[in-house]
Coordinates of C-alpha atoms and ligand atoms in Angstrom, one line a residue:
X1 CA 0.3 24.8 11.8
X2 CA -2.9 26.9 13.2
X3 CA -2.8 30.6 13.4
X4 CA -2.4 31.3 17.0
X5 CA 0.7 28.5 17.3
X6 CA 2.5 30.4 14.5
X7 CA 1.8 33.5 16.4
X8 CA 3.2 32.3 19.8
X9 CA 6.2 30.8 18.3
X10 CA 6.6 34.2 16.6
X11 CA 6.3 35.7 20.0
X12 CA 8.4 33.4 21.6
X13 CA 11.7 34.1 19.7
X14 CA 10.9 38.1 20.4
X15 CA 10.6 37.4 23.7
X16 CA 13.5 35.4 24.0
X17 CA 15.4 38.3 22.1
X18 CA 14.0 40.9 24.2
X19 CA 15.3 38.6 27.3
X20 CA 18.7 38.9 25.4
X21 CA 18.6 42.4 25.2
X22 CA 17.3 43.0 28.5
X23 CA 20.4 41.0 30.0
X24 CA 23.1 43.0 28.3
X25 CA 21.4 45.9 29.3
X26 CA 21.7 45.4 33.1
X27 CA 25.0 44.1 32.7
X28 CA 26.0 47.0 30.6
X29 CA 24.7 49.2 33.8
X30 CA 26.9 46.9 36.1
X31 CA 30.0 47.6 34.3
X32 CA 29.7 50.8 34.1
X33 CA 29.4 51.0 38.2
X34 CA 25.4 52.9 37.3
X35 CA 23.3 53.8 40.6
X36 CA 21.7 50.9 42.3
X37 CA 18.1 52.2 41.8
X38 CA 18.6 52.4 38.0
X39 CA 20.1 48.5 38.2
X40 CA 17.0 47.5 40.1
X41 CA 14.8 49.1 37.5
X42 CA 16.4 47.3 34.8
X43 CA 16.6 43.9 36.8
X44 CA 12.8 43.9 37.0
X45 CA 11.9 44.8 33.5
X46 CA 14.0 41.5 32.9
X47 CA 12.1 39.6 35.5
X48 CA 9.2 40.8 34.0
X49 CA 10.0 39.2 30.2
X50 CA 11.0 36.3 31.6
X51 CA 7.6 36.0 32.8
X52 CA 5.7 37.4 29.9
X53 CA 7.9 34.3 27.9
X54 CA 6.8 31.6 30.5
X55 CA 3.5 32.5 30.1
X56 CA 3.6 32.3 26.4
X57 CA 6.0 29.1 26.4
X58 CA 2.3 27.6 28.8
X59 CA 0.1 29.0 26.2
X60 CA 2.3 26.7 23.4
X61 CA 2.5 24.0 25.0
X62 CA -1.4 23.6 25.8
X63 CA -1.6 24.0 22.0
X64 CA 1.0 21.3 21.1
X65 CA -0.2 19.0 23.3
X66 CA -3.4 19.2 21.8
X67 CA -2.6 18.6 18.1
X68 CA -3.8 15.2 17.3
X69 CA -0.1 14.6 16.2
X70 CA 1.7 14.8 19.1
X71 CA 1.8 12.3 22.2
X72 CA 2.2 13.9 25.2
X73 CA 3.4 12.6 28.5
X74 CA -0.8 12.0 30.0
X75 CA -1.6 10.2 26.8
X76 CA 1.5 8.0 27.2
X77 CA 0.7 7.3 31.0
X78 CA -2.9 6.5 30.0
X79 CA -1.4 4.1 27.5
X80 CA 0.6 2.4 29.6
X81 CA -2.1 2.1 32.2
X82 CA -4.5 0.6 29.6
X83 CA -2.0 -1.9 28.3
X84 CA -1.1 -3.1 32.1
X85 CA -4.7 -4.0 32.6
X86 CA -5.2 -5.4 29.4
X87 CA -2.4 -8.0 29.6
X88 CA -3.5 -8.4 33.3
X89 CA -6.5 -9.5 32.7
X90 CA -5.6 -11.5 29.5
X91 CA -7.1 -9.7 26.6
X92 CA -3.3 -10.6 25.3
X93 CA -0.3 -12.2 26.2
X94 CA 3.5 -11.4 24.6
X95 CA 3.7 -14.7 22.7
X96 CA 6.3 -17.5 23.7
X97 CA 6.4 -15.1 26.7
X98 CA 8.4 -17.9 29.3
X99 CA 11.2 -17.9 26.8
X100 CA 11.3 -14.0 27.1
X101 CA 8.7 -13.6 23.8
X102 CA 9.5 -12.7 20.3
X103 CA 8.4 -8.6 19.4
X104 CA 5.8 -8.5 17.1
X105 CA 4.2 -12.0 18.6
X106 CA 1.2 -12.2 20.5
X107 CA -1.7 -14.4 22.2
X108 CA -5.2 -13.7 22.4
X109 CA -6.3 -14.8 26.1
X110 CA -10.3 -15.6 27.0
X111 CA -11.4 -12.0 26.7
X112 CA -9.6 -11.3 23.6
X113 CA -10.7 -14.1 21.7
X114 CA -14.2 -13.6 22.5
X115 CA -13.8 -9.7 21.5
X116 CA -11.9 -10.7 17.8
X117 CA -14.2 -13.5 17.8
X118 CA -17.2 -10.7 18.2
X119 CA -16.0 -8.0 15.5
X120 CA -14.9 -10.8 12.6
X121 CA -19.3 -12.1 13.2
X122 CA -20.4 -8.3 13.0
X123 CA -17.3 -7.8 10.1
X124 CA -19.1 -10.7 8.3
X125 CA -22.7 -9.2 8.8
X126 CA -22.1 -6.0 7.9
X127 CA -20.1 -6.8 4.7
X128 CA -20.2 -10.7 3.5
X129 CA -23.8 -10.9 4.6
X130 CA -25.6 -7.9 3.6
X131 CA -23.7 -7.6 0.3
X132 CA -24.0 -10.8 -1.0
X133 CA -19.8 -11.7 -1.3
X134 CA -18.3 -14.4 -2.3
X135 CA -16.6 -16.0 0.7
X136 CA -13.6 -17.9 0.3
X137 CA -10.7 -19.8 2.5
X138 CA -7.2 -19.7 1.3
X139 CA -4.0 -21.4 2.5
X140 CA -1.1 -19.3 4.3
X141 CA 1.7 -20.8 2.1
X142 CA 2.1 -19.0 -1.0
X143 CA 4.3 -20.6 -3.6
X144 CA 6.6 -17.5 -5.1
X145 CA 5.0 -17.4 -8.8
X146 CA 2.2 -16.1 -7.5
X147 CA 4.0 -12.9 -5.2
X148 CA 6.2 -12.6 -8.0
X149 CA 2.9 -12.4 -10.0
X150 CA 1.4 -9.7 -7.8
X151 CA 5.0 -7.6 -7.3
X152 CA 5.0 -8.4 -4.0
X153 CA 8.9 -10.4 -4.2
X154 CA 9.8 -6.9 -6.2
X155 CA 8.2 -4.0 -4.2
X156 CA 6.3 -5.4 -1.0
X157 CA 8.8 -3.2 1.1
X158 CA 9.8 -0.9 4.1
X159 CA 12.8 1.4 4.2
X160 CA 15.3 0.3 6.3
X161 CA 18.3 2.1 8.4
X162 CA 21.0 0.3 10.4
X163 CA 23.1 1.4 13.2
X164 CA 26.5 1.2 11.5
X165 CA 28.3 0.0 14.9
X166 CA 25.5 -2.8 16.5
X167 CA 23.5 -3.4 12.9
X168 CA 20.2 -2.7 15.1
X169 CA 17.6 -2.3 12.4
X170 CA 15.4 0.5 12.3
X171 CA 12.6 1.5 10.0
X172 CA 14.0 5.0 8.5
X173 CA 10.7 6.7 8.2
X174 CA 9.6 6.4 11.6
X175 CA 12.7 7.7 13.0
X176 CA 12.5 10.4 11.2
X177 CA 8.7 10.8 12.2
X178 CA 9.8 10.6 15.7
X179 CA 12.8 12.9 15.5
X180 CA 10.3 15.8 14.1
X181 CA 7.0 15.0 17.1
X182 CA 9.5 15.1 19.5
X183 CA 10.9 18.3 17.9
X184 CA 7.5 20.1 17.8
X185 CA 6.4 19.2 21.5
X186 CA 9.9 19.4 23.4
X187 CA 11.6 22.1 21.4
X188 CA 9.3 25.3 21.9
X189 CA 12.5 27.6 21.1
X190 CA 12.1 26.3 17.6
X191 CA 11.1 28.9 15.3
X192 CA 7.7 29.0 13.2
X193 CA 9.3 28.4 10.0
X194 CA 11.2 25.3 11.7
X195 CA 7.9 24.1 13.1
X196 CA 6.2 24.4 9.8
X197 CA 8.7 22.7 7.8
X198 CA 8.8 19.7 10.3
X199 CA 4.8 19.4 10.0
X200 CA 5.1 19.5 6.3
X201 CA 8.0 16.4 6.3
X202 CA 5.6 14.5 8.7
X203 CA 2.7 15.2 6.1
X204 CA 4.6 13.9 3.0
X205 CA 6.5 11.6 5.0
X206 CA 5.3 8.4 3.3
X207 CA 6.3 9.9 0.2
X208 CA 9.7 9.9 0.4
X209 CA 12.1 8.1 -1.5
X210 CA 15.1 6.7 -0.4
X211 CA 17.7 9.0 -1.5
X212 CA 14.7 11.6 0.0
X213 CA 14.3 10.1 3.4
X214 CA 18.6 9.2 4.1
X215 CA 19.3 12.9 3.4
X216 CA 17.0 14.4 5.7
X217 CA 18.0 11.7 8.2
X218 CA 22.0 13.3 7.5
X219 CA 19.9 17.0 7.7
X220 CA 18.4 16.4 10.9
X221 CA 22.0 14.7 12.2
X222 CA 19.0 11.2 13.4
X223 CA 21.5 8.6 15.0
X224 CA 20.1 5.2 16.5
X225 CA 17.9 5.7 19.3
X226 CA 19.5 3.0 21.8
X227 CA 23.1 3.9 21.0
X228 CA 23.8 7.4 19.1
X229 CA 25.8 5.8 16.6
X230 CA 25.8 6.3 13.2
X231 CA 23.2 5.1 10.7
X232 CA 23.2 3.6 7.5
X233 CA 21.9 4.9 4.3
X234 CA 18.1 3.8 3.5
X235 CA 17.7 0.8 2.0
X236 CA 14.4 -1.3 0.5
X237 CA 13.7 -4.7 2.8
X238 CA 11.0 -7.1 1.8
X239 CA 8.5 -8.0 5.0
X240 CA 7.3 -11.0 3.7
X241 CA 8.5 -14.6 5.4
X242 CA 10.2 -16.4 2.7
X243 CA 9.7 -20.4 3.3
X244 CA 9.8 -23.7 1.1
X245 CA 7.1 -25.9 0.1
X246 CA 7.7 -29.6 0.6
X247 CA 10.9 -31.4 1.5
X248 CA 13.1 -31.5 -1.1
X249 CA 13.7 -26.6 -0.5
X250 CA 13.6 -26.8 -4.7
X251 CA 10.1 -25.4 -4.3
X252 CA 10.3 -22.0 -2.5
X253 CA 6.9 -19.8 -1.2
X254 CA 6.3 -17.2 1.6
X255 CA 3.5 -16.7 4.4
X256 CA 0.9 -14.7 2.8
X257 CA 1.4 -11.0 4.0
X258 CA -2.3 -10.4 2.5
X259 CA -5.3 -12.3 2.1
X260 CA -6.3 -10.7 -1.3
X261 CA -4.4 -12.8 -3.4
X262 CA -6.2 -16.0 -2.7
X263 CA -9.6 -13.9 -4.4
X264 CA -7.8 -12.7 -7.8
X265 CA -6.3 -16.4 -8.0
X266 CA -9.8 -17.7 -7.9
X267 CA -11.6 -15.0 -10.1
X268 CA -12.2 -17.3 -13.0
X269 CA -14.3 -19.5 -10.7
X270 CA -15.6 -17.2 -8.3
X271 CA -16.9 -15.3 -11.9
X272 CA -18.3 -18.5 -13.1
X273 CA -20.1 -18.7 -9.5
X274 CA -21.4 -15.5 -9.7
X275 CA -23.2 -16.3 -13.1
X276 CA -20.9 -15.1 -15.1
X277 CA -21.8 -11.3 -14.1
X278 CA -20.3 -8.1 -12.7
X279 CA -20.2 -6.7 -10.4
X280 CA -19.5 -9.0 -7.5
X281 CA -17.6 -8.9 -4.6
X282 CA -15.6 -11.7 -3.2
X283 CA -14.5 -11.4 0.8
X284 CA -11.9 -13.3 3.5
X285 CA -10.6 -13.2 6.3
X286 CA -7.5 -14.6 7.6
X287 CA -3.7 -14.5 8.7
X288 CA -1.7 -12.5 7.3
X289 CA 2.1 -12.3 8.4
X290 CA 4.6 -9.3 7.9
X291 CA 8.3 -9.4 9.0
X292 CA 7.9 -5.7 10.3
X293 CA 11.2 -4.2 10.7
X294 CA 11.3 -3.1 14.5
X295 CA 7.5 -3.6 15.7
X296 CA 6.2 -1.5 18.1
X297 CA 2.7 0.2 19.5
X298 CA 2.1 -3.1 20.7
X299 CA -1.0 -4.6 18.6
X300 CA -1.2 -1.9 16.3
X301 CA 1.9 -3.3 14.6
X302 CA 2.6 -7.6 14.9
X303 CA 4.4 -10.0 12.6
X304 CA 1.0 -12.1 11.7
X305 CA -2.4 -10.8 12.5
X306 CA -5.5 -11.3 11.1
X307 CA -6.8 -9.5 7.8
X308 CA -10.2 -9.2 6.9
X309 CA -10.7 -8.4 2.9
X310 CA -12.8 -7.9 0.1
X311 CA -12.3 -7.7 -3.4
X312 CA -14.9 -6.0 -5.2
X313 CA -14.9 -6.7 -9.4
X314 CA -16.4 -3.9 -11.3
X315 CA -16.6 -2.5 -15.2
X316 CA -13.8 -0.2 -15.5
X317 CA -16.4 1.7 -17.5
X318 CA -19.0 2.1 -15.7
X319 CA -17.6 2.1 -12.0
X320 CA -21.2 3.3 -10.4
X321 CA -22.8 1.2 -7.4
X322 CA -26.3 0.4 -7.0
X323 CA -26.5 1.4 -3.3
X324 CA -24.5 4.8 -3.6
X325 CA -27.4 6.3 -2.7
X326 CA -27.4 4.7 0.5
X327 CA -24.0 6.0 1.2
X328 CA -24.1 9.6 -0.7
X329 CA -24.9 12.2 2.0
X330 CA -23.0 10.3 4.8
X331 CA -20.7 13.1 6.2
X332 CA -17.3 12.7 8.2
X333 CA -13.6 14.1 8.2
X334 CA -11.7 13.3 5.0
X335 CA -8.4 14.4 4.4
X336 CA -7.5 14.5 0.9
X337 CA -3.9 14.6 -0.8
X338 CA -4.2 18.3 -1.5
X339 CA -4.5 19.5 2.1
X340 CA -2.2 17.1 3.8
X341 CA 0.8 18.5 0.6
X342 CA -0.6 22.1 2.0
X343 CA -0.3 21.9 5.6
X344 CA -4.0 22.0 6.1
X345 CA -6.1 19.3 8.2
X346 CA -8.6 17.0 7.9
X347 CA -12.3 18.5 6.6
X348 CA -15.7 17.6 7.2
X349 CA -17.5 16.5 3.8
X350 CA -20.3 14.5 2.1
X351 CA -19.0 11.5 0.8
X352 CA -21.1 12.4 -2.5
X353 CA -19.4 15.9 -2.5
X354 CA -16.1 13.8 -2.7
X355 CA -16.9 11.6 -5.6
X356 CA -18.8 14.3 -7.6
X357 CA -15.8 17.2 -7.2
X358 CA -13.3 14.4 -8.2
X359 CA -11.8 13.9 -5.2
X360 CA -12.6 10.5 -4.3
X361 CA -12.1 8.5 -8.0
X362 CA -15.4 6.7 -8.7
X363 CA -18.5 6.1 -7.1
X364 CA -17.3 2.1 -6.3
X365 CA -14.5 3.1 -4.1
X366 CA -16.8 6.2 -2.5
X367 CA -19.8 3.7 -1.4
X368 CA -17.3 1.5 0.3
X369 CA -15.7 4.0 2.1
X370 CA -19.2 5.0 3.1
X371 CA -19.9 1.5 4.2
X372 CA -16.3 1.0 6.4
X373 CA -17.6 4.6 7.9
X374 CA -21.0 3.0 9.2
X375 CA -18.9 -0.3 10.0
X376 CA -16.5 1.5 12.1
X377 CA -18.8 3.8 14.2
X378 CA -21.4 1.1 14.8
X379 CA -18.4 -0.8 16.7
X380 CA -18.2 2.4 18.6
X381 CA -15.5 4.1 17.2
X382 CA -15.7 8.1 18.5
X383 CA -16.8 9.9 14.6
X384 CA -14.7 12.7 15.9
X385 CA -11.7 10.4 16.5
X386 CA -12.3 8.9 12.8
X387 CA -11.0 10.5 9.8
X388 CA -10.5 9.0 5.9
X389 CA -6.9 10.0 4.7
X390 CA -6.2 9.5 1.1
X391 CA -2.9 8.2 -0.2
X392 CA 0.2 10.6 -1.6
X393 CA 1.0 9.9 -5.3
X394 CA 4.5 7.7 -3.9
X395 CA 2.6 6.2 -0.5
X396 CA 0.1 4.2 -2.8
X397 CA 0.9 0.4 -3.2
X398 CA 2.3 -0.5 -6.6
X399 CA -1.0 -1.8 -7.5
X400 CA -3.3 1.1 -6.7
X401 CA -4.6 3.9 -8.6
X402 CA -6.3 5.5 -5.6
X403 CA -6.5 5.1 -2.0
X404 CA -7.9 6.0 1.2
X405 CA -7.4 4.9 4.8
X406 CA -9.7 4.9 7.2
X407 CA -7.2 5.8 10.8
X408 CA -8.5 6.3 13.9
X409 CA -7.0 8.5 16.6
X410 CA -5.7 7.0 19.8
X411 CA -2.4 7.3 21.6
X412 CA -0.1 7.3 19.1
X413 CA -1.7 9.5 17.2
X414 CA -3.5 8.7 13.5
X415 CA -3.2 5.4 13.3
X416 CA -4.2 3.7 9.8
X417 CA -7.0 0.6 10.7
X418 CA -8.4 -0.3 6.9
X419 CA -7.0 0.4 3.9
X420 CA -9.8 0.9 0.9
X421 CA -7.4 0.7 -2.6
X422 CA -8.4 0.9 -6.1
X423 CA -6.2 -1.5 -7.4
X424 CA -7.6 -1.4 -11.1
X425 CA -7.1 -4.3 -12.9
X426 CA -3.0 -4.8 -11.6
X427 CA -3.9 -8.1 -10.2
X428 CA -5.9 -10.3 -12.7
X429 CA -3.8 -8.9 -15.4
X430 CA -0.5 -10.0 -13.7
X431 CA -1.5 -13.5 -12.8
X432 CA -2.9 -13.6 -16.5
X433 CA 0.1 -13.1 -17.8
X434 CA 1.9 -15.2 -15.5
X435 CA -0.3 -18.1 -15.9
X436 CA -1.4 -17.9 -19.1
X437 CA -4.9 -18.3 -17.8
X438 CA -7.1 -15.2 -18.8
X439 CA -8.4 -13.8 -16.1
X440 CA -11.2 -11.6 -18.0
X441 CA -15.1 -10.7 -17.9
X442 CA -16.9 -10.7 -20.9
X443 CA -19.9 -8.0 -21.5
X444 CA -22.3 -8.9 -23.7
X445 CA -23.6 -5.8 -25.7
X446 CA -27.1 -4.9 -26.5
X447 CA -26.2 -4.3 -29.9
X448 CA -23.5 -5.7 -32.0
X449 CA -20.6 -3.4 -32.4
X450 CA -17.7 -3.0 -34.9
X451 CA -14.5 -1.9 -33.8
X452 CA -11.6 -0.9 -35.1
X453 CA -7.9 -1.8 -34.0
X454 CA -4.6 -0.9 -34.7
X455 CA -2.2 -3.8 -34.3
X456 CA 1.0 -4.5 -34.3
X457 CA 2.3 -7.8 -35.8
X458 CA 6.3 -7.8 -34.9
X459 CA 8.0 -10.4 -37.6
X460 CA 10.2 -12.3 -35.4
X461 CA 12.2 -13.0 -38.0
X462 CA 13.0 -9.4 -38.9
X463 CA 12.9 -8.2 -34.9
X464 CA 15.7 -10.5 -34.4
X465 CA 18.3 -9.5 -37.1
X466 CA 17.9 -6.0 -36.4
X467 CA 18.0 -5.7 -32.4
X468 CA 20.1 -9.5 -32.0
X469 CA 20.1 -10.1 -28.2
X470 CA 17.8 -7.0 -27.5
X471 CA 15.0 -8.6 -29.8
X472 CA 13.0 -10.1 -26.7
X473 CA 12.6 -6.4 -24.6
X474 CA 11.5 -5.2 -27.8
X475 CA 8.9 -7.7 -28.1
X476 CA 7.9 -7.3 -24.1
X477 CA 7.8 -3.5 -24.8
X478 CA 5.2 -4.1 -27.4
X479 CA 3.5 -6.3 -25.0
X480 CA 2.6 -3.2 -22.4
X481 CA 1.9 -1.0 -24.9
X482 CA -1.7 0.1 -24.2
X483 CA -4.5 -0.3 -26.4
X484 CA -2.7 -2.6 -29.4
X485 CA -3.2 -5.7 -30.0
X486 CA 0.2 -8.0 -30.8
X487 CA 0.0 -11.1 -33.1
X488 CA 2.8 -13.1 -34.0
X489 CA 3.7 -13.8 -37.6
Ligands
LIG501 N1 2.1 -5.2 10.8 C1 0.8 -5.0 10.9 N2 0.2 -5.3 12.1 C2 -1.2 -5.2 12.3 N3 -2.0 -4.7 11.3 C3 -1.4 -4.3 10.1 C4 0.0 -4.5 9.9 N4 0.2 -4.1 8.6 C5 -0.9 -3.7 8.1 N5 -1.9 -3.8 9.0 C6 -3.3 -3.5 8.8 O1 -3.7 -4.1 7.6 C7 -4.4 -3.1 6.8 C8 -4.1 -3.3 5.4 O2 -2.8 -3.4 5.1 P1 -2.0 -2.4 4.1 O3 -1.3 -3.3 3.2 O4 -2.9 -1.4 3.5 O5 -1.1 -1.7 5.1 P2 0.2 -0.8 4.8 O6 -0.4 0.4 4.2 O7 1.1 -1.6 4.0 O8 0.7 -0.5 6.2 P3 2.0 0.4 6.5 O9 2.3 1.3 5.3 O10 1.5 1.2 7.7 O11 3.1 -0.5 6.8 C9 -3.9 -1.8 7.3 O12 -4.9 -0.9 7.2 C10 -3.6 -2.1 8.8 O13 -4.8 -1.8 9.6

């Protein structure tokens, strides 16, 4: 919360107890049958706090409804207005709209397509093209083992509420979101300490846990929107579409709810393609499909859409780019972990200041997010509008070890437009394992080196007299152990 907010919610609740005070005061003079002039006197002094406190309560409001976080009433109209004319003129149409449409569905008309059809060529020429990627083409239909490979059937999941009485479904972190905007902007009785927590559970919001998020939802006494009844405990729901492949239904798969996996399933290939050399960069662009919980914000959040990706291999050693220095002095807003965890707001810095201090992980991820910067403000995007937020330790996805979104400020406040994750090697290992097809680069070293390994060699034999039925989580926890190598006797 700035400075002078603090301050005029501070003097806010003195005015309001000076009001209080004031009030008993000339109805302490009324009791006592006091002369009319000394009533008067004291009737005007309240008069003249209760002004004093409407002039302050204008002076908070201007300030709320200027914090990037907070919709106010013009933004919405303007909204509103935009999205009429859009839908008007056919940019986009509510999908199967004569049989009263599905939410989270929607056409492209004329003007749309030509638009998408616009920013996927300049998409391709700013990334496929001038960086030499690997494009590929993958189907929709996913057969499970490879989700189940990637954790998405585990952990690709939203937190759900339900209204106990209708079973409306909600997505509990937004509500909770909303409940604390509409707090801050509507609420200026609130006092400073109240506003700062509820900017704080905003900031960490997409850290919560379950348990986390339900209790606050009980704090805060957050009941469905449409009906005020009760909600449910939060609980994990998986977006993805689950379907079956072929006639017989033995053979079950989902719509893809990202295009990435088609790249990692098609490394040893793509590698082979590439000369057998890192790095190298492999791109695509497609549907994606997620069964969003309640979709709303109209195209910011739909049940398919399109993705555009890029999967960029590297040696986990040496993570440097060869164009960094194209990127390094580029400067914009970036909002790293630490200030969003201490209430402080997005900073202007060198993207080179970021990966030298530590703060962005390696140069790799640093370049891109240079290159999604000059991407996004050559399509016009406002640079002061435009800010890279990077991910709280629970927010990232279960496969990333750092991440940063590039969101963009509109309407609805900071909303997240490209995600840029490093996932480590989570993927290729998984659908190693899984497939039994080893997913690996090979460097070949100036020098021959000798190195020397500690390994484990579990006897079966022995494993399985002394743990019995618990032999085979032994052996799988010997499996993850890092750095040792496991033969079988
Ligand atoms: N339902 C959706 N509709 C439209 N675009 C989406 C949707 N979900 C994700 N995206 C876009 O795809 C990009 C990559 O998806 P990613 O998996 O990083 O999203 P996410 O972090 O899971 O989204 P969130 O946490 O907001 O649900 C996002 O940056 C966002 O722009």
């Amino acid at each position: 919360m700035g400075a002078s907010e603090e301050a005029l919610r501070r003097a806010l609740a003195d005015k309001q107890a000076a009001i209080d005070a004031q009030g008993n005061a000339v109805r302490d003079l009324k009791a006592a049958g006091a002369a009319k002039v000394e009533i008067d006197a004291a009737v005007e002094a309240l008069t003249a706090l209760k002004l004093e406190k409407a002039s302050t309560e204008r002076q908070l409001k201007a300030i709320v409804s200027n914090d990037g976080n907070i919709n106010t009433v013009n933004r919405d109209a303007f909204r509103q207005a935009v999205v009429n004319t859009l839908e008007r003129r056919l940019f986009y149409i509510p999908s199967f709209k004569i049989y009263r449409g599905v939410a989270g569905l929607y056409d492209y008309g004329p003007p749309g397509c030509a638009v998408k059809s616009n920013v996927l060529a300049f998409w391709r020429q700013h990334f496929v093209l001038e960086e030499n990627m690997l494009e590929v083409d993958c189907p929709c239909v996913t057969p499970e083992i490879v989700l189940k490979a990637s954790g998405h059937v585990d952990k690709f999941t939203d937190l759900m509420v339900k209204d106990e009485k209708t079973g409306t479904c909600y997505r509990a972190d937004h509500l909770l979101k909303d409940f604390c905007k509409e707090k801050l902007e509507k609420d200026l009785s609130i006092s400073a300490d109240k506003a700062a927590e509820l900017k704080h559970v905003i900031a960490v919001l997409d850290d919560l846990s379950a348990e986390e998020l339900g209790a606050k939802i009980k704090e805060y006494g957050i009941t469905a929107p449409d009906t005020k009844n009760p909600l449910s405990n939060p609980y994990p729901f998986n977006l993805m579409f689950q379907t079956s492949i072929g006639p017989s239904g033995l053979s079950p798969g989902y719509m893809r709810p990202e295009t990435a996996q088609g790249i990692f399933v098609n490394f040893k290939d793509l590698y082979y393609y590439n000369g057998n050399k890192l790095p190298f960069a492999a791109a695509q662009i497609g549907q994606a499909f997620r069964n969003e919980i309640s979709p709303r914000q109209g195209l910011l959040r739909v049940r398919e859409f399109t993705l555009a990706e890029i999967e960029h291999f590297v040696d986990p050693d040496d993570k440097s780019h060869p164009k960094y220095n194209e990127v390094v002095n580029l400067e914009f807003l970036m909002f790293p972990r630490e200030e969003q965890m201490s209430g402080q707001s997005a900073k202007r810095m060198c993207i080179g200041e970021a990966v030298s201090r530590g703060i962005v992980n390696n140069k790799t991820l640093g370049y891109f997010i240079g290159r999604v910067y000059l991407f996004l403000t050559h399509l016009g995007i406002d640079k002061e509008r435009l800010r890279f937020r990077q991910h709280l330790a629970n927010e990232m996805a279960h496969y990333a070890a750092d991440c940063w979104d590039a969101e963009i400020e509109c309407s609805y406040g900071w909303i997240e437009c490209v995600g840029i994750a490093d996932r480590s090697a989570y993927d290729l290992k998984a659908h190693s394992e899984k497939s039994g097809v080893p997913l690996v680069a090979h460097e070949k070293f100036q020098e021959p080196r000798e190195v020397e390994k500690l390994v484990i060699a579990p006897v079966k034999k022995e494993l399985g007299l002394a743990f019995k039925g618990a032999q085979k989580n032994v052996v799988e926890a010997l499996e993850v152990t890092k750095d040792v190598e496991i033969f079988y006797l």
